[in-house]
C-alpha cells in the first residue's frame, strides 16, 4: 500500500504538467485532462523501476502555478483603464515615435515598467493592445511561482512554501507586473542569505541593479533591503559582535553596479543618464508624497484615543489600521530574530528570514505612502514569507509549541483571512476561461489586434476617434483628463512628457508644460473626462495645476462633448 | 512538567508595552523636523506630514524588538548574573516598565509616562531582593484578603472624593499617577519585606 502510494506520488508531476498545459491552452483541455488522468493511472507501472527526480515535481508545480497566473491575468477582453494602462502605453507610444527616456517621458514607476519594456515588445510583435496584454499576462503570471519559490527558499519545505504562498496572496490577492523582478531578487537574496556565497550575493545584487531600471520603487526596496541584510547577517551570526560586513555587502553592491551598468550605458546612448538621476533621485522623491500621498492614521493617536478593548485588538491584530498589522508583524519577526541571535540559535532559515524581513520593512515606505488598500497589497506581499516564518518558528518552538502556534495562527487567520484568499484565487482560476470566452465576441478597437473591449467602452473610443481623426496626421491633442492611453489608441504623440496632471504640479513643471503646449500647439485638448480621474483623491486637475488650467482657458474654446469628455479646440492659429 | 511562563516573555511583553508612549514623542519630533506638504494633494488637504508617519513606523520597527530584547533578555541576564536574582524576579523591571503605557493611556504626557515607566523599572530592578510568584500568591492568601479589601476601599473612596472635588484635569492626572506609583511601590516593598521575613 505504502509503496503504491509512493509510486503514485512519484508520477504526480505528469498529471500536474498536463493540467498546467490545459490551463495554458484551454482548447486542448478536452484532450489534456483525460491524458493527465490516464498518465496518473498508467505511469506507475511504466516507471516503476525508475527513480523520479524530485526537481521534476517541483518544476511541474511551478509550471502549474505559472499556468494559474496566466489564465487569471490573460484577459484579452478586459476593460482598458485609460489611466493605469495609459501610464504604460503613452510612454511606449512616445518611444515608438523616437522619444528618449526621462527626457521625452517621465517614468514614475521606472523606465521598463512605464513603457520601456512595452516599446521593446511592440517593436518585435507589433504595437497592439493584444501584444500589451499578452506581455503583461506573461510577466505577471510569473508572480505565483516566484512567491512560492521565495517561501520555499526561506523555509526549505514544500508544505511551508504553500503556507507562505497563501499568506502572501492573503496580503495581495492579485499581483502586479512591477513586483515580479523584485520577487526574483528576493528569491536570490534568500538563497544568498542561506548560503552566504559571494556568487549568490553578486547575482542578487546584479538583478537588484536591473530592477532599479524596470520598477524603480521596487528596485530601491530590494537594493536597500539586500544591503541591510548583507550588513546585518554577519552581526547577527556572531551574536552582536561587530564584524565588518565587507564580503556580503561589497559583493551585493558590486553586483548591483554590474547589473545597472549596461542599462546606464543604454541611457547614455540616449543622453539621458543625468535626467535619469535627476528624475528618479531628486524630483520624484521631492514631490511624490505631496502629489500622490494618502494620509494614514497615526498609530500613536489611535493608541491614545481608542477604548481598552479596541486598543487590545489594535495591538494584537492592527485592527482598523491595516498598515499597523504589517508593522507589528515585522516588528515581531525582528524580535524573534534578536532573541534567537542572543541565544546563538540562528539557523540558515533565520538568516533568510532576516533578509526577507529587511526587504519587507523597506517596502513599508510604499505601503504607508499612498496608503490605500491597493498599495498596501502591492508592497505588503513581501511580508507573506516573514509571516510564514513566524508561524514556522511558533510551530517549531521547543516549549509551549501548541499555545504559540495557536496564537500566531489565530492572529493570521483573523487578520489575513487566508481561507478567503484561497477562495478568491480558486474562483479566479476556475472562472477565467469562461470570462475570456464571453469577451471573445466583444468589439475590437483601433490598435487592439485580436484583443477586445467591452461594448460600451469600444463605442466611446470609436466616437472619440472620429473627433481626433479630423486632425491631420502628425498633429496631436493634449489630454488634461488623465487618460494617457488615448495617445496610444489614436496613434498620436503626447505633446508633453507627463502622463497625468499630478506629475507637473510644481511651478517650474507647469511652466514647462505651457512652453511645450506653446511649441506644439495641439489643435484639440480634452479638458475633462467626466470621470473620477478629473480629480484624483478629490483634488481637481484645475486645483492641482492652476497655471496650466488658466492657459487652457485662454487658448482653447469649447468644441464638442463626447461621452462626457469635454473637448476644446485651439483659438486662432 | 514545568508550568511557568516562557523565559523572557513577561519582561519582553512589558518592555514592548512600555515602549508604546515613545510613538507620540517620535511623531511630535518628526512634525517639527519634516516639512508639511506644499503641493496640492490629499496630504495637503489633510495636513498630513508623511515624514511623521515614516518616523513613527521606524521607531515602532526598531523600538519593539530592542525593548523586547532589553527587558526580556539583556536585563534579566544581567540581574541574574550580577545581583543573584531568580529568573522570575529578573523580569519584573520589564513588567514594571509597562506601567508607562498605563500612565500614558490615562492621559499623562508621553515623556512623563516613559520617565515614570523607567522609574518603576529601576525600582523593580533595584528594590526587590527575592520575591517570586509564590509571594504574590501569598499576598492574596485568605488571611490577607480582609486587609486588602480595606486598602482597596480606602483607595477607591479617596479616588471618589478626589473626582468629586472637580480639580484641574492635569492635577487629577498627576494625582492618579502618584496613586498608581504609590500603590506599586507599596506592593513592591510589601513583597520585598515578605521575602525578607520568609528568609529571615
XYZ file of C-alpha atoms in Angstrom:
773
model
C 0.000 0.000 0.000
C 2.702 2.422 1.045
C 4.822 1.625 -1.999
C 1.852 2.040 -4.313
C 1.088 5.430 -2.852
C 4.726 6.436 -3.114
C 4.747 5.389 -6.749
C 1.639 7.450 -7.447
C 3.216 10.419 -5.701
C 6.374 9.964 -7.786
C 4.470 10.362 -11.017
C 2.255 13.184 -9.833
C 4.323 15.605 -11.882
C 2.786 14.133 -15.037
C -0.867 14.995 -14.350
C 0.292 18.287 -12.879
C 2.124 19.177 -16.092
C -0.866 18.164 -18.205
C -3.184 20.228 -16.032
C -0.831 23.204 -16.417
C -0.817 22.687 -20.175
C -4.614 22.611 -20.221
C -4.723 25.950 -18.385
C -2.239 27.431 -20.841
C -4.072 26.031 -23.860
C -7.745 25.703 -22.880
C -8.705 24.461 -26.342
C -6.581 21.373 -25.795
C -8.077 20.786 -22.338
C -10.549 18.091 -23.522
C -7.547 16.027 -24.637
C -5.046 17.011 -21.966
C -7.175 16.416 -18.890
C -8.133 12.801 -19.746
C -4.482 12.261 -20.692
C -3.480 13.547 -17.254
C -5.776 11.016 -15.629
C -4.566 8.189 -17.855
C -0.927 9.030 -17.150
C -1.580 9.175 -13.431
C -3.003 5.656 -13.517
C -0.628 4.111 -16.041
C 2.694 5.786 -15.332
C 3.388 3.981 -12.030
C 3.504 0.723 -13.987
C 5.790 2.042 -16.734
C 8.140 3.981 -14.493
C 8.253 1.577 -11.608
C 11.965 0.828 -11.968
C 12.981 4.417 -12.452
C 13.546 6.826 -9.656
C 11.838 10.139 -10.345
C 13.995 13.147 -9.537
C 12.337 15.432 -7.000
C 13.028 18.518 -9.060
C 10.602 17.237 -11.712
C 7.703 17.542 -9.297
C 8.871 20.998 -8.228
C 9.208 22.198 -11.821
C 5.756 20.812 -12.611
C 4.315 22.613 -9.604
C 5.947 25.901 -10.592
C 4.678 25.428 -14.142
C 1.188 24.799 -12.811
C 1.352 27.963 -10.704
C 2.512 29.916 -13.744
C -0.392 28.483 -15.735
C -2.798 29.525 -12.968
C -1.386 33.042 -13.129
C -1.570 33.052 -16.901
C -5.210 32.050 -17.026
C -6.132 34.700 -14.451
C -4.107 37.584 -15.879
C -4.551 36.877 -19.599
C -7.875 38.546 -20.250
C -7.865 39.873 -23.819
C -11.390 41.210 -23.340
C -10.866 43.136 -20.118
C -11.746 46.837 -19.968
C -8.889 49.209 -20.713
C -8.040 51.547 -17.843
C -7.270 54.726 -19.718
C -5.157 55.986 -16.818
C -3.475 52.935 -15.268
C -2.808 51.247 -18.612
C -2.135 54.608 -20.193
C 0.797 55.271 -17.856
C 2.474 52.363 -19.677
C 1.065 52.782 -23.168
C 1.600 56.512 -23.616
C 5.396 56.451 -22.978
C 5.640 53.318 -25.140
C 3.977 55.309 -27.903
C 6.434 58.183 -27.328
C 9.405 55.770 -27.543
C 7.948 54.271 -30.733
C 7.943 57.787 -32.230
C 11.595 58.381 -31.324
C 11.199 59.739 -27.799
C 14.010 59.402 -25.268
C 13.525 58.046 -21.750
C 13.492 60.609 -18.923
C 13.806 63.457 -21.450
C 10.648 62.994 -23.506
C 8.933 60.857 -20.883
C 8.618 60.910 -17.109
C 8.652 57.290 -15.885
C 7.352 57.408 -12.342
C 7.401 53.660 -11.782
C 10.603 53.027 -13.683
C 11.875 53.034 -17.236
C 10.918 49.446 -18.032
C 7.579 49.396 -16.219
C 6.376 52.697 -17.687
C 6.553 51.887 -21.364
C 10.206 50.891 -21.809
C 9.570 47.162 -21.946
C 6.409 47.626 -23.986
C 8.261 49.752 -26.545
C 10.728 46.890 -26.995
C 7.993 44.240 -27.242
C 5.971 46.403 -29.636
C 8.988 46.608 -31.954
C 9.137 42.813 -32.086
C 5.464 41.793 -32.066
C 3.665 44.924 -33.220
C 2.153 47.807 -31.231
C -1.262 46.420 -30.358
C -3.376 46.075 -27.269
C -3.177 42.327 -27.762
C 0.628 42.378 -27.541
C 0.416 44.618 -24.480
C -1.965 42.266 -22.698
C -0.070 39.116 -23.641
C 3.201 40.625 -22.441
C 1.646 41.811 -19.247
C -0.052 38.488 -18.515
C 3.138 36.501 -19.156
C 5.151 38.713 -16.835
C 2.556 38.922 -14.071
C 1.908 35.183 -14.166
C 5.494 34.636 -13.028
C 4.464 36.112 -9.686
C 2.785 32.988 -8.322
C 5.750 30.616 -8.907
C 8.142 33.279 -7.659
C 6.198 33.764 -4.443
C 6.135 30.008 -3.921
C 9.849 29.812 -4.684
C 10.603 32.633 -2.235
C 8.713 30.844 0.530
C 10.442 27.573 -0.344
C 13.880 29.190 -0.319
C 13.062 30.745 3.038
C 11.528 27.749 4.783
C 13.031 24.875 2.813
C 9.886 22.769 2.733
C 7.095 22.364 0.193
C 4.260 22.445 2.720
C 5.610 25.595 4.341
C 6.209 27.091 0.899
C 2.497 26.577 0.259
C 1.642 28.319 3.519
C 3.964 31.176 2.615
C 2.357 31.485 -0.806
C -1.112 31.534 0.710
C -0.170 34.180 3.268
C 1.448 36.289 0.549
C -1.714 36.054 -1.526
C -3.724 37.000 1.538
C -1.819 40.268 1.591
C -2.085 40.714 -2.170
C -4.690 38.597 -3.982
C -3.771 39.876 -7.438
C -0.199 40.561 -8.363
C 1.332 43.377 -10.357
C 3.997 43.044 -13.008
C 6.040 45.647 -11.127
C 6.526 43.183 -8.285
C 7.981 40.453 -10.467
C 11.670 41.479 -10.736
C 11.647 42.289 -7.020
C 10.298 38.829 -6.221
C 13.055 37.310 -8.348
C 15.644 39.364 -6.445
C 14.036 38.279 -3.176
C 14.472 34.629 -4.185
C 18.156 35.201 -4.940
C 18.603 37.204 -1.743
C 17.089 34.441 0.349
C 19.424 31.967 -1.284
C 22.377 34.283 -0.664
C 21.361 34.733 2.969
C 21.182 30.976 3.434
C 24.365 30.024 1.621
C 26.379 33.250 2.191
C 28.258 32.522 -1.004
C 29.723 35.600 -2.706
C 28.366 34.464 -6.068
C 24.807 34.473 -4.713
C 25.248 37.977 -3.289
C 26.620 39.138 -6.641
C 23.726 37.620 -8.609
C 21.106 39.066 -6.309
C 22.841 42.454 -6.419
C 23.040 42.366 -10.207
C 19.351 41.660 -10.548
C 18.547 44.341 -7.973
C 20.548 46.766 -10.138
C 18.465 45.796 -13.169
C 15.229 46.075 -11.162
C 16.058 49.692 -10.425
C 15.603 50.426 -14.120
C 12.480 48.340 -14.557
C 10.474 49.189 -11.477
C 12.210 51.986 -9.630
C 10.477 51.763 -6.259
C 10.815 48.007 -6.056
C 14.425 48.346 -7.196
C 15.131 50.688 -4.294
C 13.334 48.313 -1.919
C 15.378 45.259 -2.872
C 18.609 47.245 -3.075
C 18.209 48.745 0.380
C 16.730 45.579 1.850
C 19.524 43.470 0.369
C 22.181 45.834 1.616
C 20.720 45.888 5.122
C 20.599 42.080 5.073
C 24.183 41.799 3.839
C 25.345 44.082 6.652
C 23.111 42.642 9.359
C 23.653 38.935 8.853
C 27.298 38.755 9.976
C 26.416 40.846 13.043
C 23.513 38.554 13.944
C 25.611 35.491 13.314
C 28.328 36.367 15.796
C 25.784 37.359 18.444
C 26.057 41.128 18.245
C 29.785 41.436 17.912
C 30.805 43.876 15.219
C 32.223 42.102 12.243
C 32.764 44.392 9.283
C 30.274 43.228 6.654
C 32.814 43.565 3.903
C 32.275 40.454 1.869
C 28.498 40.183 1.524
C 27.901 43.921 1.337
C 30.607 44.547 -1.216
C 29.573 41.582 -3.349
C 25.971 42.775 -3.301
C 26.893 46.351 -4.172
C 29.363 45.199 -6.822
C 26.657 43.021 -8.348
C 24.226 45.943 -8.315
C 26.735 48.154 -10.102
C 27.396 45.431 -12.673
C 23.659 44.917 -13.243
C 22.980 48.616 -13.592
C 25.927 49.318 -15.880
C 24.507 48.066 -19.243
C 21.266 49.947 -18.676
C 23.131 53.111 -17.720
C 25.122 52.657 -20.909
C 21.884 52.407 -22.872
C 20.611 55.569 -21.200
C 23.921 57.237 -22.038
C 23.291 56.445 -25.706
C 20.071 58.470 -25.368
C 21.933 61.180 -23.447
C 19.585 60.535 -20.526
C 21.862 59.499 -17.639
C 21.671 62.871 -15.902
C 17.916 63.054 -16.483
C 17.530 59.554 -15.009
C 19.305 60.510 -11.791
C 17.549 63.868 -11.605
C 14.047 62.453 -12.128
C 14.493 59.294 -10.065
C 16.544 60.509 -7.134
C 15.690 64.215 -6.863
C 12.389 65.204 -8.456
C 10.205 62.194 -7.685
C 11.275 61.841 -4.035
C 10.716 65.584 -3.573
C 7.152 65.630 -4.917
C 5.699 62.136 -4.781
C 4.339 62.320 -1.242
C 2.752 65.718 -1.762
C 1.086 64.788 -5.027
C 0.212 61.129 -4.556
C 0.444 60.563 -0.798
C -2.674 59.483 1.026
C -2.959 60.174 4.746
C -2.700 57.242 7.084
C -3.938 57.064 10.653
C -1.350 57.782 13.284
C -0.632 54.709 15.388
C 0.015 56.853 18.431
C -3.257 58.754 18.034
C -5.252 55.531 17.752
C -3.384 54.008 20.675
C -4.066 57.066 22.800
C -7.700 57.577 21.916
C -9.159 54.097 21.487
C -11.032 52.246 24.201
C -9.459 49.394 26.117
C -10.890 46.553 24.007
C -10.175 48.278 20.740
C -6.695 49.081 21.924
C -6.003 45.436 22.737
C -7.375 44.408 19.348
C -5.178 47.043 17.775
C -2.104 45.659 19.484
C -2.943 42.089 18.593
C -4.041 42.451 15.011
C -3.617 46.026 13.836
C -7.415 46.228 13.934
C -8.794 49.185 11.919
C -5.350 50.229 10.785
C -4.183 47.732 8.168
C -0.648 49.060 7.803
C -0.125 48.728 11.563
C -0.598 44.988 11.275
C 2.276 44.889 8.790
C 4.399 46.914 11.171
C 3.592 44.725 14.151
C 4.189 41.581 12.129
C 7.624 42.722 11.014
C 8.493 44.027 14.474
C 7.525 40.628 15.901
C 9.734 38.959 13.314
C 12.595 41.264 14.269
C 12.064 40.452 17.942
C 12.181 36.703 17.335
C 15.345 37.139 15.299
C 17.030 39.191 18.024
C 16.170 36.618 20.677
C 17.444 33.780 18.544
C 20.617 35.713 17.828
C 21.056 36.426 21.534
C 20.647 32.737 22.308
C 23.000 31.827 19.456
C 20.370 29.565 17.975
C 20.106 31.040 14.497
C 19.726 28.579 11.656
C 20.183 29.195 7.924
C 16.451 29.767 7.509
C 16.633 32.500 10.162
C 19.251 34.303 8.099
C 16.934 34.050 5.114
C 14.122 35.351 7.324
C 16.292 38.309 8.319
C 16.789 39.168 4.641
C 13.087 38.750 3.977
C 12.135 40.972 6.930
C 14.645 43.623 5.838
C 13.131 43.780 2.356
C 9.549 43.835 3.679
C 10.464 46.562 6.200
C 11.870 48.825 3.482
C 8.719 48.183 1.434
C 6.651 49.656 4.270
C 7.517 53.071 2.932
C 5.413 52.368 -0.140
C 2.543 50.907 1.873
C 2.458 53.941 4.161
C 2.996 56.474 1.359
C -0.092 56.103 -0.809
C -1.940 54.420 1.988
C -4.825 52.717 0.229
C -5.757 49.056 0.025
C -4.167 48.636 -3.404
C -0.754 49.893 -2.355
C -0.899 48.034 0.930
C -1.375 44.880 -1.121
C 1.276 45.874 -3.661
C 4.020 46.267 -1.062
C 2.531 44.077 1.660
C 3.013 40.971 -0.456
C 6.648 40.960 0.648
C 5.508 40.350 4.239
C 3.976 36.987 3.297
C 7.185 34.917 3.647
C 8.126 36.529 7.012
C 4.585 35.797 8.274
C 5.024 32.158 7.287
C 8.402 32.105 9.032
C 6.894 33.438 12.274
C 4.297 30.673 12.125
C 7.059 28.165 11.391
C 9.045 29.346 14.387
C 5.980 29.063 16.617
C 5.281 25.568 15.330
C 8.890 24.548 15.964
C 9.294 26.194 19.362
C 10.908 23.989 21.968
C 8.311 24.802 24.613
C 4.676 25.921 24.541
C 4.530 24.944 20.885
C 0.773 24.414 20.741
C -0.017 27.634 22.582
C 2.343 29.735 20.462
C 1.190 28.171 17.202
C -2.404 28.716 18.242
C -1.826 32.385 18.997
C 0.073 33.088 15.771
C -2.348 31.075 13.679
C -5.393 32.732 15.213
C -3.899 36.181 14.588
C -3.028 35.386 10.978
C -6.408 33.768 10.340
C -8.278 36.676 11.876
C -6.301 39.417 10.184
C -5.300 37.961 6.821
C -8.180 35.554 6.225
C -6.134 33.121 4.113
C -9.202 30.939 3.584
C -10.819 33.859 1.777
C -7.680 34.384 -0.303
C -7.793 30.729 -1.311
C -11.426 31.025 -2.382
C -10.672 34.196 -4.353
C -7.791 32.504 -6.183
C -9.767 29.354 -6.796
C -12.727 31.250 -8.252
C -10.472 33.475 -10.341
C -8.668 30.476 -11.849
C -11.822 28.429 -12.353
C -13.737 31.311 -13.890
C -11.008 32.785 -16.081
C -11.637 30.684 -19.199
C -15.333 31.450 -19.076
C -14.704 35.195 -18.776
C -12.310 35.034 -21.727
C -14.811 33.133 -23.836
C -17.612 35.558 -23.010
C -15.454 38.524 -24.043
C -14.425 36.958 -27.344
C -17.466 38.433 -29.098
C -16.852 41.960 -27.843
C -15.828 44.619 -30.391
C -12.293 45.473 -31.455
C -10.903 48.999 -31.464
C -8.041 50.576 -33.406
C -4.676 49.060 -32.482
C -6.315 46.351 -30.399
C -5.134 43.410 -32.515
C -7.173 40.382 -31.503
C -7.931 41.889 -28.109
C -11.423 43.204 -27.497
C -13.018 45.802 -25.261
C -16.395 45.861 -23.548
C -19.033 47.177 -25.972
C -19.675 50.414 -24.057
C -16.006 51.353 -23.861
C -15.472 50.478 -27.524
C -18.369 52.766 -28.501
C -16.874 55.644 -26.530
C -13.471 55.172 -28.110
C -14.898 54.917 -31.618
C -16.752 58.205 -31.137
C -13.618 59.865 -29.752
C -11.556 58.556 -32.638
C -13.907 60.209 -35.096
C -13.189 63.548 -33.440
C -9.418 63.116 -33.344
C -9.279 61.718 -36.888
C -10.252 65.210 -38.041
C -6.695 66.278 -37.179
C -4.103 65.869 -39.908
C -1.509 63.101 -39.337
C 1.480 64.362 -37.363
C -0.648 66.649 -35.234
C -1.702 65.685 -31.768
C -4.026 66.626 -28.925
C -3.495 67.427 -25.278
C -5.012 65.218 -22.586
C -5.977 67.131 -19.442
C -8.291 64.348 -18.245
C -5.639 61.868 -17.093
C -6.407 59.374 -19.858
C -2.997 58.945 -21.499
C -3.913 55.616 -23.139
C -5.733 57.686 -25.767
C -2.383 58.752 -27.281
C -1.583 55.091 -27.940
C -5.025 54.158 -29.229
C -5.215 57.124 -31.628
C -1.549 56.852 -32.624
C -0.551 60.352 -31.502
C 2.456 61.539 -29.560
C 1.897 63.263 -26.257
C 2.827 66.965 -26.537
C 4.226 66.907 -23.000
C 6.397 64.350 -21.248
C 3.998 63.862 -18.347
C 1.281 61.217 -18.423
C -1.038 62.884 -15.985
C -1.648 66.085 -14.104
C -0.154 65.247 -10.669
C 3.250 64.786 -12.359
C 3.557 68.501 -13.147
C 2.242 70.276 -10.104
C 5.370 72.281 -9.283
C 5.642 75.807 -10.634
C 8.533 75.074 -12.995
C 6.890 71.959 -14.380
C 3.657 73.828 -15.082
C 5.712 76.398 -16.972
C 7.439 73.573 -18.833
C 4.050 72.125 -19.874
C 2.827 75.546 -21.010
C 6.023 76.027 -23.035
C 5.530 72.615 -24.663
C 1.915 73.452 -25.499
C 3.045 76.748 -26.998
C 5.631 74.942 -29.078
C 3.417 72.063 -30.317
C 0.116 73.966 -30.325
C -2.179 70.924 -30.253
C -5.365 71.733 -32.171
C -7.536 69.818 -29.692
C -7.487 69.309 -25.950
C -9.569 67.107 -23.658
C -10.343 69.452 -20.799
C -12.245 66.963 -18.670
C -13.131 63.307 -18.916
C -16.251 63.323 -16.785
C -14.753 60.573 -14.599
C -13.188 60.490 -11.121
C -9.827 60.817 -12.893
C -10.560 64.533 -13.282
C -9.959 64.833 -9.562
C -7.539 62.262 -8.154
C -8.082 61.904 -4.406
C -10.781 64.548 -4.633
C -8.386 67.305 -5.780
C -9.375 68.600 -9.213
C -6.865 68.991 -12.008
C -7.559 72.731 -12.015
C -6.667 72.918 -8.353
C -3.517 70.896 -8.871
C -2.158 72.879 -11.832
C -3.878 76.281 -11.874
C -1.406 77.847 -14.316
C -1.939 75.174 -16.965
C -5.708 75.347 -16.404
C -5.596 79.114 -16.947
C -3.529 78.635 -20.111
C -6.086 76.161 -21.473
C -8.944 78.542 -20.629
C -7.197 81.327 -22.512
C -6.089 79.448 -25.598
C -8.836 76.866 -26.082
C -12.563 77.217 -26.683
C -15.332 74.623 -26.266
C -15.661 72.400 -29.317
C -17.680 69.276 -28.579
C -18.570 66.761 -25.922
C -18.177 63.005 -26.422
C -19.486 60.619 -23.782
C -18.855 63.139 -21.013
C -15.463 64.262 -22.306
C -15.284 67.999 -22.855
C -13.134 68.624 -25.902
C -11.835 72.081 -26.778
C -10.119 73.446 -29.878
C -7.323 75.946 -30.052
C -8.281 79.537 -30.678
C -6.633 81.118 -33.689
C -3.564 79.656 -35.397
C 6.341 19.180 33.643
C 7.378 22.748 34.295
C 4.433 25.124 34.355
C 5.922 28.570 34.040
C 5.856 31.379 31.559
C 8.295 31.086 28.647
C 11.666 32.575 29.550
C 11.742 36.284 28.877
C 8.077 36.579 27.920
C 6.955 38.675 30.878
C 9.880 41.082 30.630
C 9.694 41.330 26.849
C 5.937 41.917 26.805
C 6.201 44.553 29.491
C 9.091 46.209 27.708
C 7.203 46.318 24.412
C 4.053 47.708 26.003
C 6.042 50.268 27.918
C 7.707 51.462 24.724
C 4.438 52.469 23.069
C 4.447 56.016 24.553
C 7.618 56.517 22.541
C 5.400 56.773 19.439
C 3.815 60.164 20.183
C 7.247 61.515 21.107
C 8.618 60.307 17.773
C 5.660 61.818 15.980
C 5.946 65.192 17.641
C 9.704 65.316 16.947
C 9.079 64.363 13.315
C 6.379 67.013 12.954
C 8.983 69.600 13.904
C 11.669 68.179 11.618
C 9.829 67.140 8.460
C 8.229 69.755 6.216
C 4.476 69.972 5.743
C 3.161 69.224 2.221
C 3.283 72.147 -0.172
C 1.788 70.882 -3.437
C -1.953 70.265 -3.880
C -2.975 66.749 -2.958
C -4.687 64.655 -0.339
C -1.765 65.098 2.063
C -2.047 68.900 1.961
C -5.815 68.772 2.391
C -5.488 66.523 5.442
C -2.389 68.399 6.699
C -0.712 65.001 6.864
C 3.054 65.027 7.348
C 4.196 61.752 5.861
C 7.623 62.073 7.415
C 5.971 61.764 10.819
C 4.251 58.532 9.755
C 7.530 57.119 8.473
C 9.386 58.119 11.619
C 6.675 56.636 13.805
C 6.855 53.394 11.814
C 10.648 53.301 12.006
C 10.550 53.801 15.772
C 7.989 51.030 16.101
C 10.086 48.697 13.956
C 13.252 49.360 15.921
C 11.934 50.012 19.418
C 9.719 46.951 19.773
C 12.463 44.379 19.116
C 15.003 46.449 21.053
C 12.765 46.812 24.114
C 11.836 43.148 23.992
C 15.497 42.170 23.890
C 16.489 44.612 26.629
C 13.758 43.737 29.129
C 13.328 40.115 28.123
C 16.928 39.032 27.759
C 19.725 41.504 28.442
C 18.493 42.988 31.733
C 17.235 39.711 33.230
C 20.544 38.032 32.452
C 22.432 40.934 33.961
C 20.299 40.871 37.116
C 20.665 37.121 37.426
C 24.422 37.129 36.982
C 25.315 40.297 38.939
C 22.629 40.593 41.573
C 21.749 36.962 42.011
C 18.058 37.426 41.269
C 15.990 34.438 40.323
C 14.533 34.214 36.857
C 11.012 35.417 37.503
C 12.127 38.430 39.516
C 14.674 39.454 36.945
C 11.837 40.081 34.504
C 9.997 42.422 36.845
C 11.671 45.565 35.530
C 10.124 44.867 32.127
C 6.721 44.255 33.650
C 7.061 47.464 35.646
C 8.083 49.410 32.584
C 4.656 48.557 31.099
C 3.199 50.996 33.610
C 4.368 53.789 31.352
C 1.665 52.695 28.903
C -0.959 52.766 31.647
C 0.141 56.258 32.616
C 0.122 57.450 29.041
C -3.269 55.919 28.310
C -4.642 57.633 31.365
C -3.624 60.946 29.855
C -0.178 61.758 31.198
C 2.171 63.288 28.565
C 4.287 60.630 26.883
C 7.671 61.833 28.140
C 6.474 61.803 31.763
C 4.896 58.393 31.241
C 8.127 56.994 29.881
C 10.085 58.567 32.719
C 7.598 57.060 35.164
C 7.937 53.673 33.478
C 11.707 53.881 33.694
C 11.466 54.866 37.337
C 9.236 51.897 38.132
C 11.529 49.616 36.151
C 14.553 50.934 38.082
C 12.746 50.438 41.384
C 11.845 46.922 40.372
C 15.426 46.260 39.331
C 16.949 47.700 42.488
C 14.421 47.308 45.255
C 13.112 43.792 45.274
C 15.503 41.238 46.713
C 13.812 37.916 46.089
C 10.076 37.858 45.762
C 8.512 35.412 43.320
C 5.149 34.208 42.165
C 4.667 32.334 45.397
C 4.959 35.604 47.304
C 2.436 37.231 45.035
C 0.091 34.331 45.703
C 0.754 34.661 49.413
C -0.233 38.310 49.224
C -3.701 37.258 48.145
C -3.979 34.459 50.692
C -7.290 34.258 52.647
C -5.656 35.784 55.718
C -4.710 38.932 53.816
C -7.925 39.401 51.903
C -9.720 41.472 54.528
C -6.762 43.839 54.784
C -6.524 44.107 51.017
C -10.219 44.849 50.784
C -9.866 47.662 53.313
C -6.910 49.119 51.428
C -8.851 48.908 48.193
C -11.873 50.603 49.740
C -9.713 53.358 51.155
C -8.130 53.925 47.763
C -11.432 53.842 45.916
C -13.109 56.270 48.320
C -10.112 58.551 48.133
C -10.452 58.464 44.338
C -14.172 59.228 44.589
C -13.513 62.177 46.838
C -10.818 63.409 44.501
C -13.132 63.181 41.500
C -15.939 64.977 43.300
C -13.566 67.855 44.047
C -13.586 68.735 40.288
C -9.950 69.726 40.276
C -7.887 70.737 37.291
C -7.508 67.872 34.767
C -3.703 67.900 34.889
C -3.806 67.833 38.631
C -6.234 64.909 38.516
C -3.826 63.142 36.233
C -0.811 63.748 38.390
C -2.723 62.532 41.405
C -3.769 59.354 39.603
C -0.169 58.802 38.590
C 1.031 59.379 42.124
C -1.569 56.985 43.461
C -0.616 54.303 40.931
C 3.066 54.818 41.681
C 2.473 54.743 45.425
C 0.466 51.544 45.141
C 3.156 49.960 43.025
C 5.965 50.943 45.357
C 3.936 49.790 48.388
C 3.292 46.491 46.705
C 6.972 46.127 45.857
C 8.022 46.947 49.422
C 5.385 44.647 50.857
C 6.574 41.784 48.718
C 10.178 42.596 49.453
C 9.539 42.597 53.207
C 7.571 39.395 52.927
C 10.555 37.850 51.158
C 12.972 39.042 53.836
C 10.708 37.796 56.629
C 10.431 34.446 54.918
C 14.179 34.095 54.516
C 14.880 35.589 57.933
